Coordinates of C-alpha atoms in Angstrom, one line a residue:
M19 CA 0.2 0.0 0.7
T20 CA 1.7 3.5 -0.6
I21 CA 2.0 6.4 2.0
M22 CA -1.4 8.5 -0.5
Q23 CA -3.4 5.2 -0.6
T24 CA -2.7 4.0 3.5
F25 CA -3.4 8.3 4.6
N26 CA -6.8 7.9 1.7
S27 CA -8.2 4.7 4.1
A28 CA -6.9 6.4 7.4
K29 CA -10.0 7.1 9.6
K30 CA -10.5 10.6 10.0
L31 CA -12.6 11.9 12.8
I32 CA -15.3 14.8 12.2
A33 CA -16.8 15.6 15.7
V34 CA -20.7 17.4 15.5
C35 CA -22.1 20.3 17.9
D36 CA -25.8 19.4 16.6
K37 CA -28.5 19.6 19.4
N38 CA -31.3 17.5 17.7
G39 CA -29.0 14.8 15.6
N40 CA -30.5 16.3 12.8
T41 CA -27.6 17.5 11.1
T42 CA -25.6 14.4 11.7
S43 CA -28.2 12.0 10.9
M44 CA -27.8 14.0 7.1
L45 CA -24.2 14.0 7.5
K46 CA -24.5 10.1 8.2
K47 CA -26.5 9.5 4.4
I48 CA -24.3 11.4 2.3
L49 CA -20.6 10.4 3.3
K50 CA -22.2 6.9 3.0
F51 CA -24.3 7.6 -0.2
C52 CA -20.2 9.1 -1.2
N53 CA -18.8 5.1 0.2
R54 CA -16.9 7.5 2.4
E55 CA -16.4 4.9 5.5
N56 CA -12.8 6.3 6.8
Y57 CA -15.1 9.1 8.7
V58 CA -16.5 8.8 12.0
I59 CA -19.2 10.6 12.6
S60 CA -18.7 11.9 17.1
S61 CA -20.4 13.7 19.0
T62 CA -18.6 17.2 20.4
D63 CA -19.2 16.5 24.3
K64 CA -17.1 12.5 23.6
P65 CA -13.5 12.7 24.0
T66 CA -10.8 12.3 20.8
H67 CA -10.6 8.1 19.1
E68 CA -7.8 6.7 19.2
N69 CA -5.1 6.3 15.8
I70 CA -8.2 9.3 14.0
Q71 CA -7.1 11.6 12.6
P72 CA -9.8 15.2 13.5
A73 CA -10.8 16.2 10.1
V74 CA -13.5 18.5 10.5
L75 CA -14.9 19.7 13.4
L76 CA -19.0 20.4 12.5
L77 CA -20.9 23.1 14.3
S78 CA -24.6 23.6 13.9
D79 CA -25.2 23.9 17.3
V80 CA -23.2 26.2 20.3
D81 CA -22.8 25.4 23.8
N82 CA -20.3 26.7 26.6
R83 CA -17.7 25.1 25.6
I84 CA -14.1 26.6 24.1
F85 CA -14.1 24.6 21.0
S86 CA -10.5 22.9 19.8
N87 CA -8.1 24.2 17.7
E88 CA -7.2 20.2 16.0
F89 CA -9.1 20.1 13.4
S90 CA -8.1 20.7 10.3
V91 CA -11.4 22.7 9.2
C92 CA -14.0 23.9 10.7
V93 CA -17.5 24.1 9.7
S94 CA -19.9 26.3 11.2
D95 CA -23.8 28.0 10.8
Y96 CA -23.0 31.6 10.2
A97 CA -24.6 32.1 12.9
F98 CA -22.0 31.8 15.5
S99 CA -19.3 33.7 13.3
A100 CA -19.1 36.5 15.8
V101 CA -18.2 34.0 18.9
R102 CA -15.1 34.9 19.6
E103 CA -14.4 31.0 19.7
I104 CA -15.2 30.2 16.7
S105 CA -14.0 33.3 14.4
D106 CA -10.4 32.8 15.8
L107 CA -11.3 29.0 14.3
Q108 CA -12.2 30.8 11.1
P109 CA -14.7 28.8 10.2
I110 CA -15.7 27.5 6.6
T111 CA -19.6 28.7 7.2
Y112 CA -23.5 28.1 5.8
S113 CA -26.8 30.1 6.0
S114 CA -30.3 29.8 4.7
R115 CA -30.6 33.7 6.1
S116 CA -27.3 35.8 4.7
D117 CA -26.0 36.1 1.6
E118 CA -22.1 36.2 4.0
A119 CA -22.4 32.6 4.2
D120 CA -19.6 30.9 2.3
F121 CA -22.6 28.4 1.2
T122 CA -26.0 29.7 1.3
A123 CA -29.9 28.2 0.1
K124 CA -31.6 30.4 -1.6
N125 CA -35.2 29.9 -3.8
I126 CA -36.4 27.2 -0.7
R127 CA -40.0 26.0 -1.6
I128 CA -41.8 23.1 -1.4
T129 CA -42.3 21.2 -5.4
E130 CA -45.7 19.6 -7.1
N131 CA -44.5 17.1 -6.2
G132 CA -44.0 17.0 -2.1
Y133 CA -40.4 17.5 -2.4
L134 CA -37.9 20.9 0.1
A135 CA -36.3 22.2 -3.2
F136 CA -33.6 24.8 -2.7
E137 CA -30.5 26.2 -4.0
I138 CA -26.9 25.7 -3.2
I139 CA -24.6 29.0 -3.5
G140 CA -20.8 28.8 -2.9
V141 CA -17.5 29.6 -3.7
G142 CA -18.5 29.8 -7.2
V143 CA -20.7 26.8 -7.0
I144 CA -24.4 26.2 -7.5
G145 CA -26.7 23.4 -7.4
R146 CA -30.4 22.6 -7.1
V147 CA -31.2 20.8 -4.4
R148 CA -34.7 18.1 -4.0
L149 CA -34.9 16.7 -0.7
N150 CA -36.2 13.3 -0.1
I151 CA -38.0 14.3 3.9
K152 CA -41.0 11.9 5.1
D153 CA -42.5 14.4 7.7
K154 CA -42.0 18.2 6.9
S155 CA -44.4 18.7 9.9
Q156 CA -42.3 17.9 13.0
Q157 CA -39.3 20.8 12.0
G158 CA -40.3 24.1 10.2
C159 CA -38.4 24.1 6.2
E160 CA -35.9 26.4 6.5
E161 CA -34.6 24.0 9.2
I162 CA -34.4 21.3 7.1
V163 CA -32.5 23.1 4.8
S164 CA -30.4 24.5 7.5
N165 CA -29.8 21.0 8.2
A166 CA -29.0 19.9 4.7
L167 CA -26.6 22.6 4.0
G168 CA -25.2 22.0 7.1
A169 CA -23.9 18.5 6.3
A170 CA -23.3 19.0 3.0
S171 CA -20.4 21.9 3.7
A172 CA -18.8 19.4 6.4
A173 CA -18.9 17.1 3.6
I174 CA -17.4 19.3 0.9
S175 CA -14.7 20.4 3.5
C176 CA -13.9 15.9 3.7
G177 CA -13.1 16.8 0.0
I178 CA -16.1 15.4 -1.6
P179 CA -16.8 16.7 -4.8
F180 CA -20.1 19.2 -4.7
A181 CA -21.5 16.8 -7.2
E182 CA -21.5 13.8 -5.6
V183 CA -22.9 15.7 -2.2
L184 CA -25.9 17.2 -4.8
D185 CA -26.3 13.7 -5.5
A186 CA -26.5 12.2 -2.3
L187 CA -28.9 15.3 -1.4
N188 CA -31.0 14.3 -4.6
N189 CA -31.2 10.4 -3.4
I190 CA -31.1 10.0 -0.4
Q191 CA -34.9 9.7 1.6
F192 CA -34.3 11.5 5.0
D193 CA -36.2 11.0 8.3
N194 CA -36.6 14.6 10.5

């Protein structure tokens, strides 16, 4: 096995701060769909795993902890980017509300067929998403889109091509 193959197959950690678990669930489905079994997803309140390289810190919620700078990349909801401990990590941001984020969701709507549709705009790319959500009544559409956008931003930050992430979002059945 070459050094590059060893690096690409090494286990990498994505630590997620996600109180309701919906962003974590979506990210797990995206990684599985894209055949990225080398990523381990863990909550930020659990200790770092041995022999697993910290790769991405995903902050879809924030609590009172100071967040670790041991991760290569931090992805954060744009609403938290003003928190000093988070801004010090120079996060990649996402938002369904602010155009200032690195990744934004636009044109959020329910299609005639009942899909939750929107466009992801960010870092020179635009992609259309049509989420297959079983029950949109338990969460607001904007919250579902924010969860999907956070999961997509983390997946892209892991090096998964934008087109693969879009394909995953458009083909996975999501529970909420």
